[in-house]
Coordinates of C-alpha atoms in Angstrom, one line a residue:
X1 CA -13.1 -0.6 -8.4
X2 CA -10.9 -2.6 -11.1
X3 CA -12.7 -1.0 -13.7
X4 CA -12.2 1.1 -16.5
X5 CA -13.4 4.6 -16.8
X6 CA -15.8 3.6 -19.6
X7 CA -17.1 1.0 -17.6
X8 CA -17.5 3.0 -14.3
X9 CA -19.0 6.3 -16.4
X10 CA -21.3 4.0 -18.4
X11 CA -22.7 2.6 -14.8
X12 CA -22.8 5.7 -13.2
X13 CA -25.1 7.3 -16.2
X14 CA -27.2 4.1 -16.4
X15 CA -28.4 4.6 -12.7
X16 CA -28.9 8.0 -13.6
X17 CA -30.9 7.4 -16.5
X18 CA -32.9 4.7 -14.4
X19 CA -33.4 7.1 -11.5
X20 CA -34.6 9.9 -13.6
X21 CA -37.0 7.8 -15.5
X22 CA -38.6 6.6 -11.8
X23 CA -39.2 10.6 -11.3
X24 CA -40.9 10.8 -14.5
X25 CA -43.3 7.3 -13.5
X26 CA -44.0 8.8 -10.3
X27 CA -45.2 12.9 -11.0
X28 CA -47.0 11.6 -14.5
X29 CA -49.3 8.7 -11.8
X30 CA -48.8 11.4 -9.1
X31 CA -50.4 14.0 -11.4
X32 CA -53.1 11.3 -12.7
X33 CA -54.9 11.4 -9.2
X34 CA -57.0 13.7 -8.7
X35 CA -56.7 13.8 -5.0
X36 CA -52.7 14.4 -5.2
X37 CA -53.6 17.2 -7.7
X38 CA -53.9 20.0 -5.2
X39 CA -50.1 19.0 -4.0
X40 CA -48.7 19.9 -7.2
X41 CA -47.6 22.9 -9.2
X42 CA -49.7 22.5 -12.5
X43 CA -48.1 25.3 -14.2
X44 CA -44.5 23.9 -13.6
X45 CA -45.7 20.4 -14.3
X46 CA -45.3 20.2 -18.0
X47 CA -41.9 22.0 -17.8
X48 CA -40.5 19.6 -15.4
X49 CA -41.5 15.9 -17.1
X50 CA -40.3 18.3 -20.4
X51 CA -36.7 18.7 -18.6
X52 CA -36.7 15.2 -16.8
X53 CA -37.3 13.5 -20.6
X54 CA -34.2 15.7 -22.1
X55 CA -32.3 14.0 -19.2
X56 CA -33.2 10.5 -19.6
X57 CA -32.3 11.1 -23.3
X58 CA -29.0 12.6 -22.4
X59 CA -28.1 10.0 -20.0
X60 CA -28.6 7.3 -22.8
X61 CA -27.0 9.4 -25.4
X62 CA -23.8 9.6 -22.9
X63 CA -24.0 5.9 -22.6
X64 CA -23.9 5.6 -26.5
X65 CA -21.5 8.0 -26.9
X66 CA -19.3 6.2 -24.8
X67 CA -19.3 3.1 -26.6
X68 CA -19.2 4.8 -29.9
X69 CA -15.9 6.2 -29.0
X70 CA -14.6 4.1 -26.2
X71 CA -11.1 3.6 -28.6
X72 CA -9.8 6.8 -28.5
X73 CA -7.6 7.4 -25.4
X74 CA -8.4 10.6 -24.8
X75 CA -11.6 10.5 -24.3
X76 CA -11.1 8.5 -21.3
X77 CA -9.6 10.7 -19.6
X78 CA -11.7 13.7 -20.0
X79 CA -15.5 11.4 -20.0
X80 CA -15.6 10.8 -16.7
X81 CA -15.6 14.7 -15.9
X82 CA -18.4 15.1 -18.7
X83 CA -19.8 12.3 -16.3
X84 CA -19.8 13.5 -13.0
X85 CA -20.8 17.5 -14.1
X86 CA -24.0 15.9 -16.1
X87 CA -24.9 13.3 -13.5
X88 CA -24.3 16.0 -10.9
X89 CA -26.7 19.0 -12.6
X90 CA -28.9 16.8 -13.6
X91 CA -29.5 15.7 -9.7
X92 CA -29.4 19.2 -7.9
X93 CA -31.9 20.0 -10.9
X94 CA -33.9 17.5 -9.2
X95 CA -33.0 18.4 -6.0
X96 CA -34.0 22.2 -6.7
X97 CA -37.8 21.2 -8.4
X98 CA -38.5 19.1 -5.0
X99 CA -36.6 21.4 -2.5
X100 CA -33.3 21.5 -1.8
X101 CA -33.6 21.7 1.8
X102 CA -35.2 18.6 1.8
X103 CA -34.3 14.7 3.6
X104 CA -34.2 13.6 -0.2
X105 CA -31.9 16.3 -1.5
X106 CA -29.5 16.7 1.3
X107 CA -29.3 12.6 1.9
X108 CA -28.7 12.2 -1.9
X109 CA -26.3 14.5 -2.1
X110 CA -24.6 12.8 0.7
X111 CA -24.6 9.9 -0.5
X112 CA -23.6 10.4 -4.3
X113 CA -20.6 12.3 -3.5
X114 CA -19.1 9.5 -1.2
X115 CA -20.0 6.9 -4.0
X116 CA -18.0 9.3 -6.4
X117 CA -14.9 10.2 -4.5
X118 CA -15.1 5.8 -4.4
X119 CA -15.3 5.3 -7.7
X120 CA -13.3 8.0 -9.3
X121 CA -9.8 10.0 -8.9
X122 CA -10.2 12.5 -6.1
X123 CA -9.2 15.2 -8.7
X124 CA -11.9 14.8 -11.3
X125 CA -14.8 14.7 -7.9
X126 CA -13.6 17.6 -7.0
X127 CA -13.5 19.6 -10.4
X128 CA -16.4 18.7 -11.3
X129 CA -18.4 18.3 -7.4
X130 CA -17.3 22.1 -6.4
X131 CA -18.8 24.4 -9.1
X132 CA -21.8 21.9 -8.5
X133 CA -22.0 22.6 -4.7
X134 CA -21.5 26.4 -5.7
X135 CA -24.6 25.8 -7.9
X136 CA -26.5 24.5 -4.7
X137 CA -25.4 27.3 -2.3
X138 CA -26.6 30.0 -5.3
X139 CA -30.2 28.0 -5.4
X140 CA -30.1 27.9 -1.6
X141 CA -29.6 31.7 -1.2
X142 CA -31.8 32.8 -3.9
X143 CA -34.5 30.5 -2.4
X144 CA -33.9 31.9 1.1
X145 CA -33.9 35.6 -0.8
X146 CA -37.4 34.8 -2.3
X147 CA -35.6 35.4 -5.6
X148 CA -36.9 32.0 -7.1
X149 CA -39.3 29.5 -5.7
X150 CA -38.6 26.9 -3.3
X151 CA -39.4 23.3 -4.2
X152 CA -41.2 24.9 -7.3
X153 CA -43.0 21.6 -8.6
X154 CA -45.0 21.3 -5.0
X155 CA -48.3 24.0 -5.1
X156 CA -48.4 26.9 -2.3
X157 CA -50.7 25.0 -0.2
X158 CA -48.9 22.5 0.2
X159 CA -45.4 24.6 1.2
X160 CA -47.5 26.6 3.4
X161 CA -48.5 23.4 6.1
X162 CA -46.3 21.1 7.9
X163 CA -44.2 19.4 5.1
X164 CA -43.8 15.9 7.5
X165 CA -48.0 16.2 8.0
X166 CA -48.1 15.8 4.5
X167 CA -48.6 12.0 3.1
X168 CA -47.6 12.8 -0.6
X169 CA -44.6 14.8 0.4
X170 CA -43.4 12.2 2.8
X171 CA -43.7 9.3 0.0
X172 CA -42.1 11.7 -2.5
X173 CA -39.4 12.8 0.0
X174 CA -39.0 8.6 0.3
X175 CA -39.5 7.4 -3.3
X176 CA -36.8 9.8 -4.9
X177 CA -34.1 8.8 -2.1
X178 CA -34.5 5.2 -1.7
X179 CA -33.0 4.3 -5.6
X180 CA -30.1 6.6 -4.0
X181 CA -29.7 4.7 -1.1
X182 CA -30.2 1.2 -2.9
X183 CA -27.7 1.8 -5.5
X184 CA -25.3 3.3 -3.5
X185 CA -25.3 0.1 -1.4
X186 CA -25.0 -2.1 -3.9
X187 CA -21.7 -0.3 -5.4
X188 CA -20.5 0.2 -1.9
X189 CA -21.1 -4.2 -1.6
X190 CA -19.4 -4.8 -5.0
X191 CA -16.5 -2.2 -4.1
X192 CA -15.8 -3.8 -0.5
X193 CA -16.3 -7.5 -2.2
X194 CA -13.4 -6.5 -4.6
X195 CA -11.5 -5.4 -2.0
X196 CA -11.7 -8.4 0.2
X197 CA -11.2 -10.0 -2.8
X198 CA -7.7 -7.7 -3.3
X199 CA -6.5 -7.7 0.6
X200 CA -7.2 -11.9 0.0
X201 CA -5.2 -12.2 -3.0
X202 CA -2.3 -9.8 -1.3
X203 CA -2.3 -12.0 1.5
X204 CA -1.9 -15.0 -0.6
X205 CA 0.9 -13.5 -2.4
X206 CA 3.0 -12.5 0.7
X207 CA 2.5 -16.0 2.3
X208 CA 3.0 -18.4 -0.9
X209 CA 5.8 -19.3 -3.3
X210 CA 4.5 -18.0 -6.4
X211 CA 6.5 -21.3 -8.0
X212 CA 6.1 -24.5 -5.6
X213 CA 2.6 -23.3 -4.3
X214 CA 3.7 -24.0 -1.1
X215 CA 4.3 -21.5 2.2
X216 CA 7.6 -19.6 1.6
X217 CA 10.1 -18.5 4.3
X218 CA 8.0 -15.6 5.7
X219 CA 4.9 -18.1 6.5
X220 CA 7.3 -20.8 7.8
X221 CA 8.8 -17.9 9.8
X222 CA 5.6 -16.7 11.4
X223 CA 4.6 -20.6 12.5
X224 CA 7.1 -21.0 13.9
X225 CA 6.9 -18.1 16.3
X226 CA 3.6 -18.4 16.8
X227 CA 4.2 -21.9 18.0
X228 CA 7.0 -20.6 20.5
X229 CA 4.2 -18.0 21.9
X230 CA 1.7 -21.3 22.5
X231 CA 4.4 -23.0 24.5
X232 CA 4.3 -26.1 22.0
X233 CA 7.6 -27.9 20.8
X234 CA 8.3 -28.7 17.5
X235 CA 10.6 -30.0 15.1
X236 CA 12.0 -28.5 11.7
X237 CA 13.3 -30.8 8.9
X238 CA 15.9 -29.0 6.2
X239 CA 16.2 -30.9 2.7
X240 CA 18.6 -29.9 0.0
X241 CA 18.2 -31.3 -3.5
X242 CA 21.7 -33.0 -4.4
X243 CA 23.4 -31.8 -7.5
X244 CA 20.6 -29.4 -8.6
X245 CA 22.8 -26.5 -10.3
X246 CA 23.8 -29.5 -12.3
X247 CA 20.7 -30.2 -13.2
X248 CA 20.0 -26.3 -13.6
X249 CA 22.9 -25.9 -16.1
X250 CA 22.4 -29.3 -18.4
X251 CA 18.8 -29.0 -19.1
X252 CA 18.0 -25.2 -18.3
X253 CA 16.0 -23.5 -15.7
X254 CA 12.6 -24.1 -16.7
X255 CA 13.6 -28.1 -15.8
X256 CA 14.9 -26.9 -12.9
X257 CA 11.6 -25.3 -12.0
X258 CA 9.8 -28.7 -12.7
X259 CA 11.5 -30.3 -10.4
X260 CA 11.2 -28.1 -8.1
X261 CA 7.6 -28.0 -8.0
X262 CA 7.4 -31.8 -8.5
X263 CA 9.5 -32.1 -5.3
X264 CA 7.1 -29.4 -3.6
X265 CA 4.5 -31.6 -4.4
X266 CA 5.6 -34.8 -3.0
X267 CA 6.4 -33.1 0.1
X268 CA 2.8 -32.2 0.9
X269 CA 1.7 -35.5 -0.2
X270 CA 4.1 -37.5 2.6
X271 CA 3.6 -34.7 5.8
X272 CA 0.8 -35.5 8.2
X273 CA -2.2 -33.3 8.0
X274 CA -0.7 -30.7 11.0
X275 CA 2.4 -30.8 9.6
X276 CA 3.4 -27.4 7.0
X277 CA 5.5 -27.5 4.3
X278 CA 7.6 -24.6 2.5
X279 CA 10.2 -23.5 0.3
X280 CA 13.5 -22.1 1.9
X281 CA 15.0 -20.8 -0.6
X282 CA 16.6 -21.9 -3.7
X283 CA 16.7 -25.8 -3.7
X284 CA 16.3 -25.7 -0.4
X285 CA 12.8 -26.7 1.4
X286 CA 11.8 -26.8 4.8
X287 CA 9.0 -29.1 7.2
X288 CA 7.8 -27.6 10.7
X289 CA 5.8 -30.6 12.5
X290 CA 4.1 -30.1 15.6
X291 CA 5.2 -32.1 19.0
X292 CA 8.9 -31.6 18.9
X293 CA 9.3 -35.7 18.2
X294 CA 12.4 -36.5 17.0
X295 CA 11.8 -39.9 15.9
X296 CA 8.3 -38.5 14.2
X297 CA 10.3 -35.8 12.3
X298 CA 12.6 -38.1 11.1
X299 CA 10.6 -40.9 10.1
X300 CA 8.7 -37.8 7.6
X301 CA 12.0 -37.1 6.3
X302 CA 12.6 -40.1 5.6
X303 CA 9.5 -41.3 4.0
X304 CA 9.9 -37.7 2.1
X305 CA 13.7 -38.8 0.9
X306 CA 12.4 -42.3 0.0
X307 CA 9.2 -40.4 -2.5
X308 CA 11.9 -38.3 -3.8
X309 CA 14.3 -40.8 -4.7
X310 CA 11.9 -42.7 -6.8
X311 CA 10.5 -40.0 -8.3
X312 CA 11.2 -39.9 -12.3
X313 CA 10.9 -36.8 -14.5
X314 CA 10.6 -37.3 -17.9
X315 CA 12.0 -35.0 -20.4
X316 CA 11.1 -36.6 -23.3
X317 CA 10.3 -40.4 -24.9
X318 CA 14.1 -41.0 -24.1
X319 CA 15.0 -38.6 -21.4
X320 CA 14.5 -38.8 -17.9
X321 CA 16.0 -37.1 -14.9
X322 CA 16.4 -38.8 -11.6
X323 CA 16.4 -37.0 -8.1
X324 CA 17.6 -37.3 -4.4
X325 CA 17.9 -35.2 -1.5
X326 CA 19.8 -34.4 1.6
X327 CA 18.2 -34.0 5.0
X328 CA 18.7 -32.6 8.4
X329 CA 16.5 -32.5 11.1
X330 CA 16.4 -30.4 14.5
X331 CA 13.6 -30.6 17.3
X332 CA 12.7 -28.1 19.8
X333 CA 12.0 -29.7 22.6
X334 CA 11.3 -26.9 25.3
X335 CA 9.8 -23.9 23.0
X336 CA 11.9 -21.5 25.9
X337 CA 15.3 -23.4 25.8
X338 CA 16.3 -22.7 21.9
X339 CA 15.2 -19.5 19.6
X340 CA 13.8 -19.9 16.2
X341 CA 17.1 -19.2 15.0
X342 CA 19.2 -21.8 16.8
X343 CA 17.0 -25.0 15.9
X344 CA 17.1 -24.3 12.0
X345 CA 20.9 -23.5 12.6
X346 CA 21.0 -27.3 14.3
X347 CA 18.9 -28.5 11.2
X348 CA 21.4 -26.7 8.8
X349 CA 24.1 -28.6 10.1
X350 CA 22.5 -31.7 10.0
X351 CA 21.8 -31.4 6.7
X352 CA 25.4 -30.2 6.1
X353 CA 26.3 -33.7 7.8
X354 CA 24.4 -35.6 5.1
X355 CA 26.1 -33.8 2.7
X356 CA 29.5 -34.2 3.6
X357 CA 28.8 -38.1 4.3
X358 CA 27.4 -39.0 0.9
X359 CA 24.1 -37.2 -0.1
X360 CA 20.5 -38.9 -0.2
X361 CA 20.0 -39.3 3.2
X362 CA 18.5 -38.2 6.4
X363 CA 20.6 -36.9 9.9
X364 CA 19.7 -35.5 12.8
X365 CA 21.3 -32.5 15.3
X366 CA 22.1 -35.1 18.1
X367 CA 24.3 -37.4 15.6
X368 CA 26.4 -33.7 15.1
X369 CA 27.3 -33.7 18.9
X370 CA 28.2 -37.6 18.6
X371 CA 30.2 -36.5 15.9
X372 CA 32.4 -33.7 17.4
X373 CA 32.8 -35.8 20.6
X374 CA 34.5 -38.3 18.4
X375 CA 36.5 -35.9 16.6
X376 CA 37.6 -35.1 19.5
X377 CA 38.8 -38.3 21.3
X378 CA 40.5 -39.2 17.6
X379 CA 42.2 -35.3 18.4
X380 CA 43.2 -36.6 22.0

């Protein structure tokens, strides 16, 4: 839980408070009938409520004291074992008074050291969990021994029958485990929301470019392979911005970010809705489009070089920078004829093509076969 140890003590001894206050409701309207009377031990009665009030107080105090001294950093470190060992005495206290052999008992028990070891460092559980469960195999054994009563708040005629024939015991067994179980689910809900919530944000990292917004090489990467399992062709397109390191070493990097993501974001504007859109590194960006059309893939670029080139970023009321881009563009015909690595080599050199012939336009891998066979006739 992303949550501080003030916040996560202050919770855990506000439930407790809550929880200990329902006991108190339920013995003094228990006790109030006259026909539950018989059930319950009227000589420990007034020494129980009297111990169950001193908790409720000290589970609010806690709560106060926390805020009270919340700025000093080592408290921090040291409340949430004053947490736990409170929280946990005060609850095999309870535990002992209504037997702690019982559903409620051993089910709470259960279930508040699994919310702990969730919400706190294993370390500090432990500590504080392990002289508590020592406490609980002493009040075990001495119950077993007959050295102190068992379930001492419930009268002798009522330990003496069948505990499950009993309607009071069953409600009792059902009213002081239910809070348990409720709150536990509800910090086990906001614990997994948080982390879907954390796996959601990690995934988002690893697949996004934390400048552009858009997929980054990884995500492109996986796309593409995944289109090569489903037998589909495709088509990448490579775009280089032209003279960016210029524009990097004038006016700065944070410019050179700007346009970046400006060019990001006329890319997604001009790709059809299948179509994906991510940075390749650098300046470099890079448009996978379904289908494996060359003639689609280039008209995109195209339209994409076209947005680019008219784009205007202004620096100020009398500055303004201008942009264009180079493209090359490869398609992948039969998904089993060319690996991943191959068809964004063939768009590399495309692009290298528009380089070398002028910038600010768009060339495709077949035009760098044309080439080389005329290269090689002027060699002839």
């Amino acid at each position: 839980m992303n949550w501080s140890n003030y916040k996560k003590c202050s919770l855990v001894l506000l439930l407790g408070g809550i929880d200990v206050l329902l006991w108190i409701i339920w013995w003094y309207f228990s006790e109030a009938k006259v026909d539950i009377q018989p059930w319950i031990n009227q000589a420990f009665y007034p020494t129980y409520i009297r111990m169950l009030s001193f908790a409720t107080i000290g589970f609010f105090a806690l709560i106060f004291l926390i805020r009270s001294l919340k700025k000093i950093s080592i408290f921090e470190k040291i409340i949430p074992y004053i947490t736990i060992a409170y929280f946990g005495t005060i609850f095999i206290y309870g535990a002992y008074c209504i037997g702690i052999f019982s559903p409620a008992s051993t089910a709470g028990f259960v279930s508040l050291i699994t919310v702990g070891l969730v919400l706190f460092e294993r370390r500090v559980v432990y500590l504080t969990v392990i002289p508590i469960s020592g406490f609980m195999l002493i009040c075990i054994v001495l119950s077993l021994t007959g050295q102190i009563r068992y379930a001492p708040i419930f009268s002798e005629e009522l330990l003496v029958m069948p505990l499950y024939r009993n309607a009071f015991w069953v409600y009792c067994m059902l009213y002081f485990y239910i809070p348990i179980f409720f709150a536990s689910l509800v910090l086990f809900e906001v614990l997994l929301t948080q982390w879907r919530k954390r796996e959601k944000m990690i995934e988002q990292v690893s697949i996004i470019d934390p400048l552009t917004g858009i997929f980054n090489r990884r995500k492109i990467s996986e796309n593409i392979d995944m289109l090569k399992q489903q037998q589909s062709s495709f088509a990448i397109v490579l775009l280089d911005l032209d003279y960016f390191k210029d524009i990097n070493d004038k006016y700065g990097h944070d410019i050179g970010d700007i346009v970046l993501q400006q060019v990001a974001g006329i890319l997604t504007e001009n790709i059809h809705e299948e179509d994906i859109v991510g940075r390749f590194g650098g300046e470099e960006f890079i448009i996978l489009t379904r289908g494996g059309q060359l003639a689609k893939a280039i008209d995109i670029a195209e339209r994409c070089r076209k947005a680019i080139e008219k784009e205007v970023i202004l620096l100020d009321t009398q500055r303004k920078i201008s942009i264009t881009a180079s493209f090359g563009v490869a398609a992948s015909i039969n998904p089993f004829g060319i690996t991943k690595e191959e068809i964004i080599r063939q768009a590399d050199q495309a692009l290298y093509l528009a380089k070398k012939n002028g910038r600010n336009q768009v060339r495709h891998f077949l035009e760098i076969k044309i080439t080389h066979s005329m290269e090689s006739k002027q060699v002839i």
